[in-house]
Coordinates of C-alpha atoms in Angstrom, one line a residue:
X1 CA 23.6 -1.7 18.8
X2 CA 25.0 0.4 21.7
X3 CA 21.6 2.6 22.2
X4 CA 18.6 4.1 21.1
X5 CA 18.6 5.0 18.0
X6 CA 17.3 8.5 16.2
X7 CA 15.0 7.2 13.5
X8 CA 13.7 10.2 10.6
X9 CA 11.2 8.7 8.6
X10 CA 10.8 10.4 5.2
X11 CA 7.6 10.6 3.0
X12 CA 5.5 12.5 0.3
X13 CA 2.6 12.6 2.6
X14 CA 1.1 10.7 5.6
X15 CA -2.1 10.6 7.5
X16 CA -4.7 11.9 7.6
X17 CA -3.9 13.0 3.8
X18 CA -3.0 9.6 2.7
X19 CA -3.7 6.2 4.1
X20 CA -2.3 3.9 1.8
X21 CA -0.3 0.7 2.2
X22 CA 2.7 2.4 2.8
X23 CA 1.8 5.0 5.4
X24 CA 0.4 2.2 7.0
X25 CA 3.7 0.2 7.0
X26 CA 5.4 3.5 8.2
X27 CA 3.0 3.8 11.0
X28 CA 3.6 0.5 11.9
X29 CA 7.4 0.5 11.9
X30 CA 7.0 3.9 14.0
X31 CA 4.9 2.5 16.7
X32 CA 7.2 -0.4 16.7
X33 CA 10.3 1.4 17.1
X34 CA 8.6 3.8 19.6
X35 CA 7.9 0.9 22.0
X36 CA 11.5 -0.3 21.9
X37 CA 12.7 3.2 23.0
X38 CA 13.9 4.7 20.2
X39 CA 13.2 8.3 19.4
X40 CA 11.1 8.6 15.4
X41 CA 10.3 11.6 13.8
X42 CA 8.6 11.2 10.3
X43 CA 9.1 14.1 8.0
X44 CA 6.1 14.5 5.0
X45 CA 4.0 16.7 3.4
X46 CA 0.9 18.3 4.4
X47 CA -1.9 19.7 2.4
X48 CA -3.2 22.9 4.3
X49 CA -0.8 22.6 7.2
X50 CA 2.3 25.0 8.1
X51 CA 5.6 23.8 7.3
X52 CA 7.3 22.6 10.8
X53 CA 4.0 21.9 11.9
X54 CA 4.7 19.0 15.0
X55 CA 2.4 16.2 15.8
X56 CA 2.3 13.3 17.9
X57 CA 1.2 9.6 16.9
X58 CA 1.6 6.7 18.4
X59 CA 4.6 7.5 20.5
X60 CA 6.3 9.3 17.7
X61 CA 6.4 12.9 16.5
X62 CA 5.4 13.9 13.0
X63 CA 6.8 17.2 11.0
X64 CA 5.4 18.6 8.1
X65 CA 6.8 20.2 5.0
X66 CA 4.1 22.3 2.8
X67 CA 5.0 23.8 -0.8
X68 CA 2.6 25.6 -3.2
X69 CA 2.8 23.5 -5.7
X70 CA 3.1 19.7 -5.6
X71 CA 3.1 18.3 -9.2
X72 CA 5.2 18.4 -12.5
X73 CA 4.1 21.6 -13.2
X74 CA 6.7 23.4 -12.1
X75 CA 8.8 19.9 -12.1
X76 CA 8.2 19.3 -8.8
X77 CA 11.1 22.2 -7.7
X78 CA 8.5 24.0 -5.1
X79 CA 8.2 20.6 -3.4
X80 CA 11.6 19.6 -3.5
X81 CA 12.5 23.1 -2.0
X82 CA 10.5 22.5 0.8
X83 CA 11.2 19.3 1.8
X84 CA 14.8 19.4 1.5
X85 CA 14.5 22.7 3.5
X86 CA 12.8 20.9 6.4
X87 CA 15.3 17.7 6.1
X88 CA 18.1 19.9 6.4
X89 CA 17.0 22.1 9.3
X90 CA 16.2 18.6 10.8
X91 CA 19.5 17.1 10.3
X92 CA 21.5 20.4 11.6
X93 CA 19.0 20.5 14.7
X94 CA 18.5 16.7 15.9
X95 CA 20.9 14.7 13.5
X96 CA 19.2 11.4 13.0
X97 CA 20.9 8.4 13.0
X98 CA 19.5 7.1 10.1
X99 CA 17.2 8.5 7.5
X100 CA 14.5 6.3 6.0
X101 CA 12.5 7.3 2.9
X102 CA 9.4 6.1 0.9
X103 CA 8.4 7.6 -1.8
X104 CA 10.2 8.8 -4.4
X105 CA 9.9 13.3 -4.9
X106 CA 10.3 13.3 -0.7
X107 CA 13.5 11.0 -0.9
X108 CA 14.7 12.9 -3.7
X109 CA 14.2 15.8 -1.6
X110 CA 15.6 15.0 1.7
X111 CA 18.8 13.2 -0.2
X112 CA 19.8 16.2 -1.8
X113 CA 19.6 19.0 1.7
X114 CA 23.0 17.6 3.2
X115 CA 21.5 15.6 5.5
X116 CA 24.7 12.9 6.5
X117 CA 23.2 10.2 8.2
X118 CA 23.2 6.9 6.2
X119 CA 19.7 6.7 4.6
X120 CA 17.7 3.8 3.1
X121 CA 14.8 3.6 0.6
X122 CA 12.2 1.6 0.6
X123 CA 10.6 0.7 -3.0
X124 CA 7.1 0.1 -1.8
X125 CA 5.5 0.5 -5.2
X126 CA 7.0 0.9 -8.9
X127 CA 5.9 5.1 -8.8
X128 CA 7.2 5.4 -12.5
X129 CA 5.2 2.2 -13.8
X130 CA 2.1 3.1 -12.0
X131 CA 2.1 6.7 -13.2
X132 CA 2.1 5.0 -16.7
X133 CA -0.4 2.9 -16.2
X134 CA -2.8 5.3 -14.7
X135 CA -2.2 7.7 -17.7
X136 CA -2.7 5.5 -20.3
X137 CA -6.2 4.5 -18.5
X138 CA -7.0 8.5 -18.7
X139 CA -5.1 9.1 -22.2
X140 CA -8.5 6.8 -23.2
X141 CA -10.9 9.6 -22.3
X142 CA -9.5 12.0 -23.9
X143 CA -10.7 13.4 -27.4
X144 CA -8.4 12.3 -30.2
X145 CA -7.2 16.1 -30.5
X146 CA -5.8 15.9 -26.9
X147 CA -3.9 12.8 -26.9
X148 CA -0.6 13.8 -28.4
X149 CA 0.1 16.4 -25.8
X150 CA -1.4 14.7 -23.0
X151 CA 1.2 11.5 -24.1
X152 CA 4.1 14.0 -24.6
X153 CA 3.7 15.5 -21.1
X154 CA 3.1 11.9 -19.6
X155 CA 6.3 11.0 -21.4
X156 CA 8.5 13.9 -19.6
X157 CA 6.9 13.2 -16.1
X158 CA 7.3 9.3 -16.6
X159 CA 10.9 10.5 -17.4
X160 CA 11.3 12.9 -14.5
X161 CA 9.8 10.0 -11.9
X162 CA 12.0 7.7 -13.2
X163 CA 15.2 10.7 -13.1
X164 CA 14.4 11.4 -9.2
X165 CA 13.9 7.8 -8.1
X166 CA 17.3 6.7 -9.5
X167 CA 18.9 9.7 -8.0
X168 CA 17.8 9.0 -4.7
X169 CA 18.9 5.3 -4.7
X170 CA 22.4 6.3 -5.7
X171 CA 22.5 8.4 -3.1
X172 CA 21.4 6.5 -0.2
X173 CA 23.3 3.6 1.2
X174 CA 20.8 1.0 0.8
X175 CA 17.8 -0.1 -0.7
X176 CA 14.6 -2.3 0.5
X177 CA 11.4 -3.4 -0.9
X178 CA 8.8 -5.8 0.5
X179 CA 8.0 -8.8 -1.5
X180 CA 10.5 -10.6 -4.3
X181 CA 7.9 -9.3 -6.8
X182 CA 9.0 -5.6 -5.8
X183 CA 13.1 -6.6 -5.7
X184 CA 13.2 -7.8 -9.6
X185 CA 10.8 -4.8 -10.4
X186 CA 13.7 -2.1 -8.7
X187 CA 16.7 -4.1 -10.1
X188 CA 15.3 -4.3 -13.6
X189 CA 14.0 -0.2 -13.4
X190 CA 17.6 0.8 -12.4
X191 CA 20.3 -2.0 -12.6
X192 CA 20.3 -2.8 -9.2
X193 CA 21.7 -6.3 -8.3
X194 CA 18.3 -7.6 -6.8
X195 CA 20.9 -9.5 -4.0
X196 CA 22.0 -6.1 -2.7
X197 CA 18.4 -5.3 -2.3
X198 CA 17.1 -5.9 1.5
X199 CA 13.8 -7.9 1.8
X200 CA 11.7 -6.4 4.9
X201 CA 9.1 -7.8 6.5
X202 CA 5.7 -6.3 6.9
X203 CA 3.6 -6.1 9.6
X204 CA 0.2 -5.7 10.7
X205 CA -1.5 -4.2 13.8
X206 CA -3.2 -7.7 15.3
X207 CA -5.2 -6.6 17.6
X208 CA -6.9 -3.8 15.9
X209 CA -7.2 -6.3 12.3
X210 CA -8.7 -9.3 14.2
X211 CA -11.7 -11.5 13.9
X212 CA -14.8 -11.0 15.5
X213 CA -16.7 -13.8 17.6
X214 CA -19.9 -15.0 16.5
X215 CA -22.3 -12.7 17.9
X216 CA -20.5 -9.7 17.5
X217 CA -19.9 -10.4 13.9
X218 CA -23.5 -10.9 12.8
X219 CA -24.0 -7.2 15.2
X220 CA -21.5 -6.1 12.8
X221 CA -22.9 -7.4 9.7
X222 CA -26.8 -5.7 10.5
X223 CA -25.0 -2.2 11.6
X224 CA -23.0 -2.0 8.2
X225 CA -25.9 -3.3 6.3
X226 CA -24.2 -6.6 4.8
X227 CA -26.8 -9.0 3.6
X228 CA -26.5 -12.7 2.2
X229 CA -22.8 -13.8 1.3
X230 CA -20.8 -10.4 1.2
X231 CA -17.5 -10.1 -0.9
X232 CA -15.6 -7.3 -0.1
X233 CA -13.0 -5.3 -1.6
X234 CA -10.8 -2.5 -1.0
X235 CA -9.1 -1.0 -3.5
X236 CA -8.5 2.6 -5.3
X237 CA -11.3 2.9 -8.2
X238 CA -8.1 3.2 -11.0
X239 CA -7.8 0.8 -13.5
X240 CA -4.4 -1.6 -12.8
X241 CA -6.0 -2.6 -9.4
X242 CA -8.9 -4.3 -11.6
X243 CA -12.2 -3.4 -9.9
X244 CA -14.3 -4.1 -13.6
X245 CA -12.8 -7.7 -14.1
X246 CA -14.3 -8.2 -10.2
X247 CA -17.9 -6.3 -11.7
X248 CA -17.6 -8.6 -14.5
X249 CA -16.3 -11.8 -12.5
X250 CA -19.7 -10.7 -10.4
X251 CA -21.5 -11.4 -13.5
X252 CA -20.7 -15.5 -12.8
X253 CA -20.5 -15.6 -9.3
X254 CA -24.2 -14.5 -9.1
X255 CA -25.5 -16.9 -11.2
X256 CA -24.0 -19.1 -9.7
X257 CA -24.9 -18.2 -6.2
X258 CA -28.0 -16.9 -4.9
X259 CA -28.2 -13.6 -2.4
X260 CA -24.5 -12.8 -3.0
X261 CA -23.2 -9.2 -2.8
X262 CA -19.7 -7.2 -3.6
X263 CA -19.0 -4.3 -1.3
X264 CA -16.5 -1.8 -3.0
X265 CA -14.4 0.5 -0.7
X266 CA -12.0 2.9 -1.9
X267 CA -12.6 6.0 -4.0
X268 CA -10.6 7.0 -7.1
X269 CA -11.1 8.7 -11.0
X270 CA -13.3 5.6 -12.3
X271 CA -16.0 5.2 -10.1
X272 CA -18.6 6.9 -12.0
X273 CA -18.0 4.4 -15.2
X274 CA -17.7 1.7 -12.7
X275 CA -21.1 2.2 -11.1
X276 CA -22.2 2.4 -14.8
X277 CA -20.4 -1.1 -15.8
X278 CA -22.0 -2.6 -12.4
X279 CA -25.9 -1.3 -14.0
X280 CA -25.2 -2.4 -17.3
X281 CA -24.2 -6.0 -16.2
X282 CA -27.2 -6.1 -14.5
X283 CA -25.9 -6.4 -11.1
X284 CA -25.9 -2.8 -10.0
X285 CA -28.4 -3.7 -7.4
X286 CA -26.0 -6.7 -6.1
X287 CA -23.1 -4.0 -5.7
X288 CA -22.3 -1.2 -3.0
X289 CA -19.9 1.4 -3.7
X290 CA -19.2 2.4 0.0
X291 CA -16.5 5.3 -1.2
X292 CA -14.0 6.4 1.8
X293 CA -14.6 4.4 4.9
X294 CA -12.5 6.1 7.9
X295 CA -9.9 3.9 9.1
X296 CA -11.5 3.6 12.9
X297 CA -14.1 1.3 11.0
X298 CA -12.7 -0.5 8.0
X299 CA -11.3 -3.6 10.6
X300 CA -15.3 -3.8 10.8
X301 CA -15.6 -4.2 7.3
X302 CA -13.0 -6.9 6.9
X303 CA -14.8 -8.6 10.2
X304 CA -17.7 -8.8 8.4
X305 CA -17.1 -10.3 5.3
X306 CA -17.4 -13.4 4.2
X307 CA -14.5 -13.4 1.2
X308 CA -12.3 -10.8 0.1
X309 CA -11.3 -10.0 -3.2
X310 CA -7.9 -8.9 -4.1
X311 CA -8.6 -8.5 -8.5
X312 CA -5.1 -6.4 -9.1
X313 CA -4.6 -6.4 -12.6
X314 CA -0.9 -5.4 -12.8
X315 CA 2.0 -3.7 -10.3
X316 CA 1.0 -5.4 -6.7
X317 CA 3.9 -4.3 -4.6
X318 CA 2.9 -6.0 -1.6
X319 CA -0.8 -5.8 -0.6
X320 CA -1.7 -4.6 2.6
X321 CA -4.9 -4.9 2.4
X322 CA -4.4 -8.6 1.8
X323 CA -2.7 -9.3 5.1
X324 CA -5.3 -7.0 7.6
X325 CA -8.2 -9.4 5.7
X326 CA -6.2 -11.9 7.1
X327 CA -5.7 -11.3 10.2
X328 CA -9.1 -10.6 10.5
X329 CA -10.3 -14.1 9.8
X330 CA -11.9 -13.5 6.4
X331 CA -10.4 -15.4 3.5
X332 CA -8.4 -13.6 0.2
X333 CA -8.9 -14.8 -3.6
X334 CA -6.4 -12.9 -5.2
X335 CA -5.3 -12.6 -8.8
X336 CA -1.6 -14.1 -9.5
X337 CA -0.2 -10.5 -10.0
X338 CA 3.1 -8.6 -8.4
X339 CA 3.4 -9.8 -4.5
X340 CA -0.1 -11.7 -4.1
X341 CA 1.2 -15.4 -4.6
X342 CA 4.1 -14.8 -2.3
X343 CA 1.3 -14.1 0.2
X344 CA -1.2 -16.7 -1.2
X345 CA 0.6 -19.3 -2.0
X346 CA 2.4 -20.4 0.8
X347 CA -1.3 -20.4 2.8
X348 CA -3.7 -22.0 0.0
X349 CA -2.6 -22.1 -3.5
X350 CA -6.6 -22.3 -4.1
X351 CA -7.2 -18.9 -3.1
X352 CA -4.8 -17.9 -6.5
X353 CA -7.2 -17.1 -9.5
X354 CA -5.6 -19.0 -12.1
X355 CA -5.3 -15.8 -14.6
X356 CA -6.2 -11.9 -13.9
X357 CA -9.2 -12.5 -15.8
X358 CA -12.9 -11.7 -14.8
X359 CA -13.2 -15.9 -15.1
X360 CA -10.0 -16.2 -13.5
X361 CA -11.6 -14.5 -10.3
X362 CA -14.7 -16.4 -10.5
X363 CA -13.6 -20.1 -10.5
X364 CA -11.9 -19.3 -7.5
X365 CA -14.1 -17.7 -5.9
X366 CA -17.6 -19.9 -6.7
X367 CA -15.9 -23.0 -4.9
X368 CA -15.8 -21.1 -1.6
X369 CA -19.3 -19.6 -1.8
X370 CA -20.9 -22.3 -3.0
X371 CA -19.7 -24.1 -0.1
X372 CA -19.6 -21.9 2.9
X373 CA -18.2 -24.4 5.0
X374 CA -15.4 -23.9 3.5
X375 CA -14.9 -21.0 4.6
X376 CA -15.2 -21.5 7.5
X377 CA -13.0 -23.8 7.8
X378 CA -10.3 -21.3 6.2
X379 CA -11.2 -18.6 8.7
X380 CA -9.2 -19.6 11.7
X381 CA -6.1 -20.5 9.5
X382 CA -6.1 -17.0 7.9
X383 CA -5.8 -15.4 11.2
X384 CA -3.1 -18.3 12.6
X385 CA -0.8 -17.5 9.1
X386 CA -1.2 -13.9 9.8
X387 CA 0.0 -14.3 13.2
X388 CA 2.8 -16.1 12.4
X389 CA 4.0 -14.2 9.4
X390 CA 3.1 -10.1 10.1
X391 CA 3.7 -9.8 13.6
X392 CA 5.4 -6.3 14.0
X393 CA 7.7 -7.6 16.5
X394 CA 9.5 -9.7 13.4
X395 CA 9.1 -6.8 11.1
X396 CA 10.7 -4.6 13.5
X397 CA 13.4 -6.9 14.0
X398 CA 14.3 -7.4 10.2
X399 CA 14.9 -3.3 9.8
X400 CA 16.6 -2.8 12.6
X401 CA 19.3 -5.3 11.9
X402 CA 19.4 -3.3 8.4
X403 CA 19.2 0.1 10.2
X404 CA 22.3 -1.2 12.6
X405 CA 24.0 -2.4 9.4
X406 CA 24.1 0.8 7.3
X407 CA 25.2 2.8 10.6
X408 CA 28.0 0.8 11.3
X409 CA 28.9 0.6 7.1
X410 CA 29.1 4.4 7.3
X411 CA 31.3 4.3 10.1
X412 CA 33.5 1.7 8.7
X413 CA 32.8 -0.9 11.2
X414 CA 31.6 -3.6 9.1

């Protein structure tokens, strides 16, 4: 690499709008590439916000794109219109080096406004599958009347997702993902051979995700209100990330274990039948849904408990939240779904529920509750594995070799 380089990050949205797993990873790749001297700009949309709208973060400048519309309503054409409208006044104006996208309408988007630098994109999640999912899960709320229509226009979306994701791989020069779970998922959605698919590395910000000593932690634990053993979990209320099998695993655990409690963070379409579930179990009094917690405070939450729960039913493309429980000392149970072994296993094959099941979930966790010394003992080997896997340092390192790679393919020096 002779120089800086000129980094354009490209998603659907970013923060403060969304501040999930992979606007995190963006973030963290930004700040990373920000302290090595080169110049990022991330380009995504903006709810409420002027279109070329600048921010700073983290050493890094933000743009925003803003459409009317931003759904299949219209087949997403306002939002492609605007984004590829700000990609290709971006390209004409500070011609990026390389363009980087994340989401499938955005990269869709920006691929199509004549931008020329060589562009990669990064299959964080399977966006057609978990549309699907999360459909089917609503299609069974529905009166019998609506269903047909509803499944016919979940059909075209799932179609035009699909469409717009496929479009944008041809037309980069390389893909990514983060986990092998994630690499057969893309290869098998659009007959990709899985060894031309780059494997990144993810990162995770250490010193903000990091355990708490003693004292602190039980100042922690009184200020948030965590009582008795405290799972935690932090999930989207929507049914593939499995929040009920946890409620009903719950069921077990607190028989089992006396003074136990489940802290639920995350919001989402199911949490009003979820706090229902939790009251018909008879556990509602055992269980907190905590909603939204602002990201300045979740590292307390993780801090503070005492096992986290990762009870994914189907489509883990890597979990974040996983790796910042980690690194903050506090021991994962995790179903074996998507990415979660490849996380899990190589650290302690016991923390793998043996099925996604609510008794799956259960017989892995009781062992460690019913035994607290245990963890205890896990705690600082959580936060050495973290360290030695997530650093951003080795997550920067991995892109930027593929970065340098796809410059010098497009200039024919390879």
């Amino acid at each position: 690499m002779s120089g800086p380089l000129r980094i354009l990050m490209v998603l659907d949205s970013f923060f403060p709008d969304s501040q999930g797993g992979a606007e995190r990873m963006v973030d963290g790749w930004c700040r990373e590439f920000a302290a090595r001297g080169h110049e990022v700009r991330v380009l995504a949309g903006r709810i409420g916000m002027p279109a070329g709208q600048e921010e700073e973060m983290g050493g890094y400048r933000v743009l925003r794109w803003t459409s009317k519309r931003r759904s299949f309503s219209d087949g997403y054409f306002s939002a492609i219109v605007a984004c590829a409208g700000s990609a290709a006044r971006i390209g004409k104006e500070w011609r990026p080096d390389v363009v980087h996208c994340h989401q499938g309408l955005s990269a869709y988007a920006a691929l199509h406004s004549g931008i020329s630098a060589p562009a990669l994109c990064t299959f964080h999640s399977p966006w057609r599958d978990e549309f699907i999912e999360d459909a089917r899960a609503k299609e069974e709320t529905l009166s019998p009347a609506l269903r047909p229509l509803y499944r016919l226009a979940s059909i075209l979306k799932a179609a035009r997702i699909h469409q717009m994701e496929g479009d944008a791989l041809l037309r980069s020069q390389g893909a990514a993902v983060l986990s092998v779970f994630s690499r057969g998922r893309l290869a098998d959605a659009h007959g990709i051979p899985p060894e031309s698919i780059d494997l990144l590395r993810g990162g995770i910000d250490l010193d903000r995700f990091s355990p708490a000593p003693g004292d602190e932690r039980a100042q922690i634990r009184r200020r948030l209100g965590f009582a008795g053993l405290t799972l935690l979990s932090v999930r989207r209320l929507v049914r593939r990330t499995g929040v009920d099998l946890l409620l009903q695993a719950m069921v077990q655990i607190c028989s089992g274990v006396p003074d136990v409690h489940l802290i639920l963070v995350g919001k989402g379409p199911e949490r009003k039948s979820l706090e229902r579930m939790a009251d018909e179990l008879g556990i509602g009094s055992s269980v907190r849904f905590a909603g939204f917690i602002p990201d300045e405070v979740l590292p307390d939450y993780y801090r503070a408990a005492d096992l986290f729960v990762l009870p994914t039913r189907s489509l883990e493309g890597f979990g974040m939240a996983t790796v910042e429980a980690l690194a903050s000392g506090t021991p994962v149970v995790g179903t074996p779904v998507g990415a979660t072994p490849e996380i899990l296993g190589p650290l302690e094959k016991g923390l793998l529920a043996a099925k996604a099941t609510a008794h799956g979930i259960s017989r892995a966790a009781l062992p460690l509750l019913v035994f607290p010394s245990a963890l205890d003992d896990l705690r600082s080997r959580c936060r050495s594995y973290a360290e030695a896997n997530y650093r951003w340092s080795d997550a920067g390192d991995a892109l930027e070799e593929v970065y340098v790679r796809l410059i010098a393919e497009r200039k024919g020096e390879a």
